[in-house]
Amino acid sequence: AIDGCCLTVVETSGERIFFELSRETLERTIAGDYAEGTTVNMERSLSLSDRLGGHFVTGHIDGVGRVEAISKEGEFCEMDFRVDLVSPGLVAEKGSVAVNGVSLTVARWNRIGSGGVFRVALIPETLDRTNLGTAPVGTRVNIEYDLIARYVVEALTARSEEERGQ
């Protein structure tokens, strides 16, 4: 996964890794923003026999958000992210969200129109080991909402439509 986006390696050459990106990937992620020297989060896929230590992060990016605000307190940091389109129920305080592939807990959620702003608290380890520690305000980031929340929202939407006879 590159910044949380599940990609397949199609070629390697020395320290370079090559991927083929579909139109869907380019439209839904920040992959089109990359230039040589861009720092990315890179992580291998989880094996089914591995121990789970967080929420399910699939690498299936829902869309792009932006760093809205950064508040540093000593070695710790709180970051706010603006997202434009969010189905109700996909973001919840104390729920999970992945930003650039980093599994995080939503500390605060403020719905604004069809989107909103959520806040996460970052520990020094996360700031040191991911590109979130160097991301300035305005940086575009990949957002993946919690997998279980996605299915719950879809099931409730389908049930509601069924009850309305659609």
Coordinates of N, CA, C and O in Angstrom, one line a residue:
A1 N 0.9 -1.2 0.0 CA 0.0 0.0 0.0 C 0.9 1.2 0.0 O 1.9 1.3 0.8
I2 N 0.6 2.2 -0.8 CA 1.3 3.5 -0.9 C 0.3 4.5 -0.4 O -0.8 4.7 -1.0
D3 N 0.6 5.2 0.7 CA -0.3 6.1 1.4 C -1.7 5.5 1.5 O -2.7 6.2 1.3
G4 N -1.7 4.2 1.9 CA -2.9 3.5 2.2 C -3.7 3.0 1.0 O -4.7 2.3 1.1
C5 N -3.2 3.2 -0.2 CA -3.8 2.8 -1.5 C -3.2 1.4 -1.9 O -2.0 1.3 -2.1
C6 N -4.1 0.4 -2.0 CA -3.7 -0.9 -2.4 C -3.2 -0.9 -3.9 O -4.0 -0.5 -4.7
L7 N -2.0 -1.2 -4.1 CA -1.4 -1.2 -5.5 C -0.7 -2.5 -5.7 O -0.1 -3.1 -4.7
T8 N -0.5 -2.9 -6.9 CA 0.2 -4.1 -7.3 C 1.5 -3.7 -8.0 O 1.5 -2.9 -8.9
V9 N 2.6 -4.2 -7.5 CA 3.9 -4.0 -8.1 C 4.0 -4.7 -9.4 O 3.7 -5.9 -9.5
V10 N 4.3 -4.0 -10.5 CA 4.4 -4.6 -11.8 C 5.8 -4.8 -12.3 O 6.1 -5.5 -13.2
E11 N 6.7 -4.0 -11.6 CA 8.2 -4.1 -12.0 C 9.0 -3.5 -10.9 O 8.5 -2.6 -10.2
T12 N 10.2 -4.0 -10.7 CA 11.2 -3.3 -9.8 C 12.5 -3.2 -10.6 O 12.8 -3.9 -11.5
S13 N 13.2 -2.1 -10.2 CA 14.5 -1.8 -10.8 C 15.3 -1.1 -9.8 O 15.1 0.0 -9.5
G14 N 16.3 -1.9 -9.2 CA 17.1 -1.3 -8.1 C 16.2 -1.0 -6.9 O 15.4 -1.8 -6.4
E15 N 16.2 0.3 -6.5 CA 15.3 0.7 -5.4 C 14.0 1.3 -5.9 O 13.2 1.8 -5.1
R16 N 13.8 1.3 -7.2 CA 12.5 1.8 -7.7 C 11.5 0.7 -7.9 O 11.8 -0.5 -8.2
I17 N 10.2 1.1 -7.6 CA 9.1 0.2 -7.7 C 8.1 0.8 -8.6 O 7.8 2.0 -8.5
F18 N 7.5 0.0 -9.5 CA 6.6 0.5 -10.6 C 5.2 -0.1 -10.4 O 5.1 -1.3 -10.1
F19 N 4.2 0.7 -10.6 CA 2.8 0.3 -10.5 C 2.1 0.8 -11.7 O 2.5 1.8 -12.3
E20 N 1.0 0.2 -12.0 CA 0.1 0.7 -13.0 C -1.2 1.2 -12.3 O -1.7 0.5 -11.5
L21 N -1.6 2.4 -12.6 CA -2.7 3.1 -11.9 C -3.9 3.3 -12.9 O -3.7 3.9 -13.9
S22 N -5.0 2.8 -12.5 CA -6.2 2.9 -13.3 C -6.8 4.4 -13.1 O -6.4 5.1 -12.2
R23 N -7.7 4.7 -14.0 CA -8.3 6.0 -13.9 C -9.0 6.2 -12.6 O -9.0 7.2 -12.0
E24 N -9.7 5.1 -12.1 CA -10.4 5.1 -10.8 C -9.4 5.5 -9.7 O -9.7 6.3 -8.8
T25 N -8.2 4.9 -9.7 CA -7.2 5.2 -8.7 C -6.8 6.6 -8.8 O -6.7 7.3 -7.7
L26 N -6.5 7.1 -10.0 CA -6.1 8.5 -10.1 C -7.1 9.5 -9.7 O -6.8 10.6 -9.2
E27 N -8.4 9.2 -10.0 CA -9.5 10.1 -9.6 C -9.8 10.1 -8.2 O -10.3 11.1 -7.6
R28 N -9.6 9.0 -7.5 CA -10.1 8.8 -6.1 C -9.0 9.0 -5.1 O -9.3 9.1 -3.9
T29 N -7.7 9.1 -5.5 CA -6.6 9.2 -4.6 C -5.7 10.4 -4.9 O -5.9 11.1 -5.8
I30 N -4.6 10.5 -4.1 CA -3.7 11.6 -4.3 C -2.5 11.1 -5.2 O -1.5 11.9 -5.4
A31 N -2.6 9.9 -5.8 CA -1.5 9.4 -6.5 C -1.1 10.3 -7.7 O 0.1 10.3 -8.0
G32 N -2.0 11.0 -8.3 CA -1.6 11.9 -9.4 C -0.8 13.1 -8.9 O -0.2 13.8 -9.7
D33 N -0.8 13.3 -7.6 CA 0.0 14.5 -7.0 C 1.5 14.2 -6.9 O 2.3 15.1 -6.7
Y34 N 1.8 12.9 -6.9 CA 3.2 12.5 -6.6 C 4.2 13.0 -7.6 O 3.9 13.0 -8.8
A35 N 5.3 13.5 -7.1 CA 6.5 13.9 -8.0 C 7.7 13.2 -7.4 O 7.7 12.7 -6.2
E36 N 8.8 13.1 -8.2 CA 10.0 12.5 -7.6 C 10.4 13.1 -6.3 O 10.4 14.3 -6.2
G37 N 10.7 12.3 -5.3 CA 11.1 12.8 -4.0 C 9.9 12.9 -3.0 O 10.2 13.2 -1.9
T38 N 8.7 12.7 -3.5 CA 7.6 12.7 -2.5 C 7.7 11.7 -1.5 O 8.0 10.5 -1.8
T39 N 7.5 12.0 -0.2 CA 7.6 11.0 0.9 C 6.2 10.4 1.0 O 5.2 11.1 1.1
V40 N 6.2 9.0 0.9 CA 4.9 8.3 1.0 C 5.0 7.3 2.2 O 6.1 6.9 2.6
N41 N 3.9 6.9 2.7 CA 3.8 5.8 3.6 C 3.7 4.5 2.8 O 2.9 4.4 1.9
M42 N 4.6 3.5 3.1 CA 4.5 2.3 2.4 C 4.4 1.1 3.4 O 5.1 1.1 4.4
E43 N 3.5 0.2 3.1 CA 3.2 -0.9 4.0 C 2.8 -2.1 3.2 O 2.1 -2.0 2.3
R44 N 3.4 -3.3 3.7 CA 3.0 -4.6 3.0 C 1.6 -4.9 3.5 O 1.1 -4.5 4.5
S45 N 0.9 -5.8 2.6 CA -0.4 -6.3 3.0 C -0.3 -7.2 4.2 O 0.7 -7.9 4.4
L46 N -1.4 -7.2 4.9 CA -1.5 -8.1 6.0 C -1.8 -9.5 5.6 O -2.6 -9.7 4.7
S47 N -1.1 -10.5 6.1 CA -1.4 -11.9 5.9 C -2.6 -12.3 6.8 O -2.7 -11.8 7.9
L48 N -3.4 -13.2 6.3 CA -4.6 -13.6 7.1 C -4.2 -14.3 8.4 O -5.0 -14.4 9.3
S49 N -2.9 -14.8 8.5 CA -2.5 -15.4 9.7 C -1.9 -14.4 10.7 O -1.5 -14.7 11.8
D50 N -1.7 -13.1 10.3 CA -1.1 -12.1 11.2 C -2.1 -11.6 12.2 O -3.3 -11.7 12.1
R51 N -1.5 -11.2 13.3 CA -2.3 -10.6 14.4 C -2.8 -9.2 14.0 O -2.1 -8.4 13.5
L52 N -4.1 -8.9 14.3 CA -4.7 -7.6 14.0 C -4.5 -6.7 15.2 O -4.7 -7.1 16.4
G53 N -4.0 -5.5 15.0 CA -3.8 -4.6 16.1 C -4.5 -3.3 15.9 O -4.2 -2.3 16.7
G54 N -5.4 -3.1 15.0 CA -6.1 -1.9 14.8 C -7.4 -2.2 14.0 O -7.9 -3.4 14.0
H55 N -8.0 -1.2 13.4 CA -9.2 -1.5 12.6 C -8.8 -2.0 11.2 O -7.6 -2.0 10.8
F56 N -9.7 -2.6 10.5 CA -9.5 -3.1 9.2 C -9.2 -1.9 8.2 O -10.0 -1.1 8.0
V57 N -8.0 -1.9 7.6 CA -7.7 -1.0 6.6 C -7.4 -1.8 5.3 O -6.5 -2.6 5.3
T58 N -8.3 -1.6 4.3 CA -8.2 -2.5 3.1 C -7.4 -1.9 2.0 O -7.1 -2.7 1.1
G59 N -7.1 -0.6 2.0 CA -6.4 -0.1 0.9 C -7.3 0.4 -0.2 O -6.9 0.8 -1.3
H60 N -8.6 0.4 0.0 CA -9.6 0.8 -0.9 C -10.0 2.2 -0.5 O -10.9 2.4 0.3
I61 N -9.4 3.2 -1.1 CA -9.5 4.6 -0.7 C -10.9 5.1 -1.1 O -11.4 4.9 -2.3
D62 N -11.6 5.8 -0.2 CA -12.9 6.4 -0.5 C -12.8 7.7 -1.2 O -13.7 8.1 -1.9
G63 N -11.8 8.5 -0.9 CA -11.6 9.8 -1.5 C -10.5 10.6 -0.9 O -9.7 10.0 -0.1
V64 N -10.4 11.8 -1.2 CA -9.3 12.7 -0.8 C -9.8 13.7 0.2 O -10.9 14.3 0.1
G65 N -9.0 14.0 1.3 CA -9.3 15.0 2.2 C -8.1 16.0 2.2 O -7.2 15.8 1.5
R66 N -8.2 17.0 3.1 CA -7.1 18.0 3.2 C -6.8 18.3 4.6 O -7.7 18.3 5.5
V67 N -5.6 18.5 4.9 CA -5.2 18.9 6.3 C -5.8 20.3 6.5 O -5.4 21.3 5.7
E68 N -6.6 20.5 7.4 CA -7.3 21.8 7.7 C -6.6 22.6 8.7 O -6.5 23.8 8.6
A69 N -6.1 21.9 9.8 CA -5.4 22.7 10.9 C -4.5 21.7 11.6 O -4.8 20.5 11.6
I70 N -3.5 22.3 12.2 CA -2.5 21.5 13.0 C -2.3 22.2 14.3 O -2.0 23.4 14.3
S71 N -2.4 21.5 15.4 CA -2.1 22.0 16.7 C -1.1 21.2 17.4 O -1.4 20.0 17.7
K72 N 0.0 21.7 17.7 CA 1.1 20.9 18.4 C 1.1 21.3 19.9 O 1.0 22.4 20.3
E73 N 1.3 20.2 20.7 CA 1.4 20.3 22.1 C 2.6 19.5 22.5 O 2.5 18.3 22.7
G74 N 3.8 20.1 22.7 CA 5.0 19.4 22.9 C 5.3 18.4 21.8 O 5.3 18.9 20.6
E75 N 5.5 17.2 22.1 CA 5.8 16.2 21.1 C 4.5 15.6 20.4 O 4.6 14.9 19.4
F76 N 3.4 16.0 20.9 CA 2.1 15.5 20.4 C 1.5 16.5 19.4 O 1.9 17.6 19.4
C77 N 0.5 16.0 18.7 CA -0.1 16.9 17.7 C -1.6 16.5 17.5 O -1.9 15.3 17.6
E78 N -2.4 17.4 17.2 CA -3.8 17.2 16.8 C -3.9 17.7 15.4 O -3.4 18.8 15.1
M79 N -4.5 17.0 14.5 CA -4.7 17.4 13.1 C -6.2 17.3 12.8 O -6.8 16.4 13.1
D80 N -6.6 18.4 12.1 CA -8.0 18.4 11.5 C -7.9 18.1 10.0 O -7.1 18.7 9.3
F81 N -8.8 17.3 9.6 CA -8.9 17.0 8.1 C -10.3 17.3 7.6 O -11.3 16.9 8.2
R82 N -10.4 18.0 6.5 CA -11.6 18.3 5.8 C -11.9 17.3 4.8 O -11.1 17.0 4.0
V83 N -13.2 16.8 4.8 CA -13.6 15.9 3.8 C -14.9 16.4 3.2 O -15.7 17.0 3.9
D84 N -15.1 16.3 1.9 CA -16.2 17.0 1.2 C -17.4 16.1 1.1 O -18.5 16.7 1.3
L85 N -17.3 14.9 0.9 CA -18.5 14.0 0.7 C -18.4 12.8 1.7 O -17.5 12.0 1.5
V86 N -19.3 12.8 2.6 CA -19.3 11.7 3.6 C -20.7 11.2 3.8 O -21.6 12.0 4.2
S87 N -21.0 10.0 3.6 CA -22.4 9.4 3.9 C -22.5 9.5 5.4 O -21.6 9.2 6.1
P88 N -23.7 9.9 5.9 CA -23.9 9.9 7.3 C -23.6 8.5 7.9 O -24.0 7.5 7.3
G89 N -22.9 8.5 9.0 CA -22.5 7.3 9.7 C -21.1 6.7 9.4 O -20.6 5.9 10.1
L90 N -20.4 7.3 8.4 CA -19.1 6.8 8.1 C -18.0 7.4 9.0 O -17.0 6.8 9.2
V91 N -18.3 8.6 9.6 CA -17.4 9.1 10.5 C -18.1 9.3 11.8 O -19.2 9.9 11.8
A92 N -17.5 8.9 12.9 CA -18.1 9.1 14.2 C -17.0 9.3 15.3 O -15.9 8.7 15.1
E93 N -17.2 10.1 16.2 CA -16.3 10.3 17.3 C -16.0 8.9 17.9 O -16.9 8.1 18.2
K94 N -14.7 8.7 18.2 CA -14.1 7.4 18.7 C -14.2 6.3 17.7 O -13.9 5.1 18.0
G95 N -14.7 6.6 16.5 CA -14.7 5.6 15.4 C -13.3 5.6 14.7 O -12.4 6.3 15.1
S96 N -13.1 4.8 13.7 CA -11.9 4.6 13.0 C -11.9 5.2 11.6 O -12.9 5.3 11.0
V97 N -10.7 5.7 11.2 CA -10.5 6.2 9.9 C -9.1 6.1 9.5 O -8.2 6.1 10.4
A98 N -8.8 5.8 8.3 CA -7.4 5.8 7.9 C -7.0 7.0 7.0 O -7.8 7.3 6.1
V99 N -5.9 7.6 7.4 CA -5.4 8.8 6.6 C -4.1 8.4 6.1 O -3.2 8.1 6.9
N100 N -3.9 8.4 4.8 CA -2.7 8.0 4.1 C -2.3 6.6 4.6 O -1.1 6.3 4.8
G101 N -3.3 5.8 4.9 CA -3.0 4.4 5.3 C -2.7 4.3 6.8 O -2.5 3.1 7.3
V102 N -2.7 5.4 7.6 CA -2.5 5.3 9.0 C -3.8 5.1 9.7 O -4.7 6.0 9.6
S103 N -4.0 4.1 10.5 CA -5.2 3.8 11.2 C -5.3 4.7 12.4 O -4.4 4.7 13.3
L104 N -6.3 5.5 12.5 CA -6.5 6.5 13.5 C -7.9 6.5 14.1 O -8.8 6.0 13.5
T105 N -8.0 7.1 15.3 CA -9.2 7.2 16.0 C -9.7 8.7 15.9 O -8.9 9.6 16.1
V106 N -11.0 8.8 15.5 CA -11.6 10.2 15.4 C -11.8 10.7 16.8 O -12.6 10.2 17.6
A107 N -11.1 11.8 17.1 CA -11.3 12.5 18.4 C -12.5 13.4 18.4 O -13.1 13.6 19.4
R108 N -12.8 14.0 17.3 CA -13.9 15.0 17.2 C -14.4 15.0 15.7 O -13.6 14.9 14.8
W109 N -15.7 15.1 15.5 CA -16.3 15.1 14.2 C -17.3 16.3 14.1 O -18.2 16.4 15.0
N110 N -17.2 17.1 13.1 CA -18.1 18.2 12.9 C -18.6 18.2 11.5 O -17.9 18.5 10.6
R111 N -19.8 17.7 11.4 CA -20.5 17.6 10.0 C -20.8 19.0 9.5 O -21.3 19.8 10.3
I112 N -20.4 19.2 8.3 CA -20.6 20.5 7.6 C -21.2 20.2 6.3 O -20.5 19.7 5.4
G113 N -22.5 20.5 6.1 CA -23.1 20.1 4.8 C -23.0 18.7 4.5 O -23.3 17.8 5.3
S114 N -22.5 18.3 3.3 CA -22.3 16.9 2.9 C -21.0 16.4 3.3 O -20.7 15.2 3.0
G115 N -20.2 17.2 4.0 CA -18.8 16.7 4.4 C -18.6 17.1 5.9 O -19.6 17.0 6.7
G116 N -17.4 17.5 6.2 CA -17.1 17.9 7.6 C -15.7 17.9 7.8 O -14.8 17.8 6.9
V117 N -15.4 18.1 9.1 CA -14.0 18.2 9.6 C -13.8 17.2 10.7 O -14.6 17.3 11.7
F118 N -12.9 16.3 10.7 CA -12.6 15.4 11.8 C -11.2 15.7 12.3 O -10.3 16.1 11.6
R119 N -11.1 15.4 13.6 CA -9.8 15.7 14.3 C -9.3 14.3 14.8 O -10.0 13.5 15.3
V120 N -7.9 14.2 14.7 CA -7.3 13.0 15.3 C -6.1 13.5 16.1 O -5.6 14.6 15.9
A121 N -5.8 12.7 17.1 CA -4.6 13.0 18.0 C -3.5 12.1 17.6 O -3.7 10.8 17.4
L122 N -2.3 12.6 17.3 CA -1.2 11.8 16.9 C -0.1 11.8 17.9 O 0.3 12.9 18.5
I123 N 0.4 10.6 18.2 CA 1.5 10.4 19.1 C 2.9 10.6 18.4 O 2.9 10.6 17.2
P124 N 3.9 10.9 19.2 CA 5.2 11.1 18.6 C 5.7 10.0 17.6 O 6.2 10.2 16.6
E125 N 5.4 8.7 17.9 CA 5.7 7.6 17.1 C 5.1 7.7 15.7 O 5.7 7.5 14.7
T126 N 3.8 8.1 15.7 CA 3.1 8.2 14.4 C 3.7 9.4 13.6 O 3.9 9.3 12.4
L127 N 4.0 10.5 14.3 CA 4.6 11.7 13.7 C 5.9 11.4 13.1 O 6.3 11.9 12.0
D128 N 6.7 10.6 13.8 CA 8.1 10.2 13.3 C 8.1 9.2 12.2 O 9.0 9.3 11.3
R129 N 7.1 8.3 12.2 CA 7.2 7.2 11.2 C 6.3 7.3 10.0 O 6.3 6.4 9.2
T130 N 5.5 8.3 9.9 CA 4.6 8.5 8.8 C 4.8 9.9 8.2 O 5.4 10.8 8.8
N131 N 4.2 10.1 7.0 CA 4.3 11.4 6.4 C 3.4 12.4 7.0 O 3.4 13.6 6.6
L132 N 2.5 12.0 7.9 CA 1.6 13.0 8.6 C 2.4 13.9 9.4 O 2.0 15.1 9.6
G133 N 3.6 13.5 9.9 CA 4.4 14.4 10.8 C 5.0 15.6 10.0 O 5.4 16.5 10.7
T134 N 5.1 15.5 8.7 CA 5.6 16.6 7.9 C 4.6 17.3 7.0 O 5.0 18.2 6.2
A135 N 3.4 16.9 7.1 CA 2.3 17.4 6.2 C 1.9 18.8 6.7 O 1.3 18.9 7.8
P136 N 2.0 19.8 5.9 CA 1.5 21.2 6.3 C 0.0 21.3 6.0 O -0.6 20.5 5.3
V137 N -0.6 22.3 6.5 CA -2.0 22.7 6.3 C -2.1 22.8 4.7 O -1.3 23.3 4.1
G138 N -3.2 22.2 4.2 CA -3.5 22.2 2.8 C -3.1 21.0 2.1 O -3.5 20.7 0.9
T139 N -2.3 20.1 2.7 CA -1.9 18.9 2.1 C -3.1 18.0 1.8 O -3.9 17.8 2.7
R140 N -3.1 17.4 0.6 CA -4.1 16.4 0.2 C -3.7 15.1 0.8 O -2.5 14.7 0.7
V141 N -4.7 14.3 1.3 CA -4.4 13.0 1.9 C -5.5 12.0 1.4 O -6.6 12.4 1.1
N142 N -5.1 10.7 1.4 CA -6.1 9.7 1.1 C -6.9 9.4 2.3 O -6.3 9.3 3.4
I143 N -8.2 9.2 2.1 CA -9.1 8.8 3.3 C -9.8 7.5 3.0 O -10.3 7.3 1.9
E144 N -9.7 6.6 4.0 CA -10.4 5.4 3.9 C -11.3 5.3 5.2 O -10.8 5.3 6.3
Y145 N -12.6 5.2 5.0 CA -13.5 5.1 6.1 C -13.5 3.7 6.6 O -13.2 2.7 5.9
D146 N -14.0 3.5 7.8 CA -14.0 2.2 8.4 C -14.9 1.2 7.6 O -16.0 1.5 7.2
L147 N -14.3 0.0 7.4 CA -15.0 -1.0 6.5 C -16.3 -1.4 7.1 O -17.3 -1.5 6.4
I148 N -16.4 -1.7 8.4 CA -17.6 -2.1 9.0 C -18.7 -1.0 8.9 O -19.8 -1.3 8.6
A149 N -18.3 0.2 9.1 CA -19.2 1.4 9.0 C -19.8 1.5 7.6 O -20.9 1.7 7.4
R150 N -18.9 1.2 6.6 CA -19.3 1.3 5.2 C -20.5 0.3 4.9 O -21.5 0.6 4.3
Y151 N -20.3 -1.0 5.4 CA -21.3 -2.0 5.2 C -22.6 -1.7 6.0 O -23.7 -1.9 5.5
V152 N -22.5 -1.2 7.2 CA -23.6 -0.8 8.0 C -24.4 0.3 7.3 O -25.7 0.2 7.1
V153 N -23.7 1.3 6.8 CA -24.4 2.4 6.1 C -25.1 1.9 4.8 O -26.2 2.2 4.5
E154 N -24.4 1.0 4.1 CA -25.0 0.5 2.8 C -26.2 -0.4 3.2 O -27.3 -0.3 2.5
A155 N -26.1 -1.2 4.2 CA -27.3 -2.0 4.6 C -28.5 -1.2 5.0 O -29.6 -1.5 4.6
L156 N -28.2 -0.2 5.8 CA -29.3 0.7 6.3 C -29.9 1.5 5.1 O -31.1 1.7 5.1
T157 N -29.1 1.9 4.2 CA -29.6 2.7 3.0 C -30.5 1.8 2.2 O -31.5 2.2 1.7
A158 N -30.0 0.6 1.9 CA -30.8 -0.4 1.1 C -32.1 -0.7 1.8 O -33.1 -0.8 1.1
R159 N -32.1 -0.9 3.1 CA -33.3 -1.2 3.8 C -34.3 -0.1 3.7 O -35.5 -0.2 3.5
S160 N -33.8 1.2 3.9 CA -34.6 2.3 3.9 C -35.2 2.5 2.5 O -36.4 2.8 2.4
E161 N -34.5 2.3 1.4 CA -35.0 2.4 0.1 C -36.0 1.3 -0.2 O -37.0 1.5 -0.9
E162 N -35.8 0.1 0.3 CA -36.7 -1.0 0.2 C -38.1 -0.7 0.9 O -39.1 -0.9 0.3
E163 N -38.0 -0.1 2.0 CA -39.2 0.3 2.8 C -40.0 1.4 2.1 O -41.2 1.4 2.2
R164 N -39.3 2.3 1.4 CA -39.9 3.3 0.6 C -40.4 2.8 -0.7 O -41.0 3.6 -1.5
G165 N -40.1 1.6 -1.1 CA -40.6 1.0 -2.3 C -39.8 1.3 -3.5 O -40.3 1.3 -4.6
Q166 N -38.5 1.7 -3.3 CA -37.7 2.0 -4.4 C -36.9 0.9 -4.9 O -36.5 0.0 -4.3

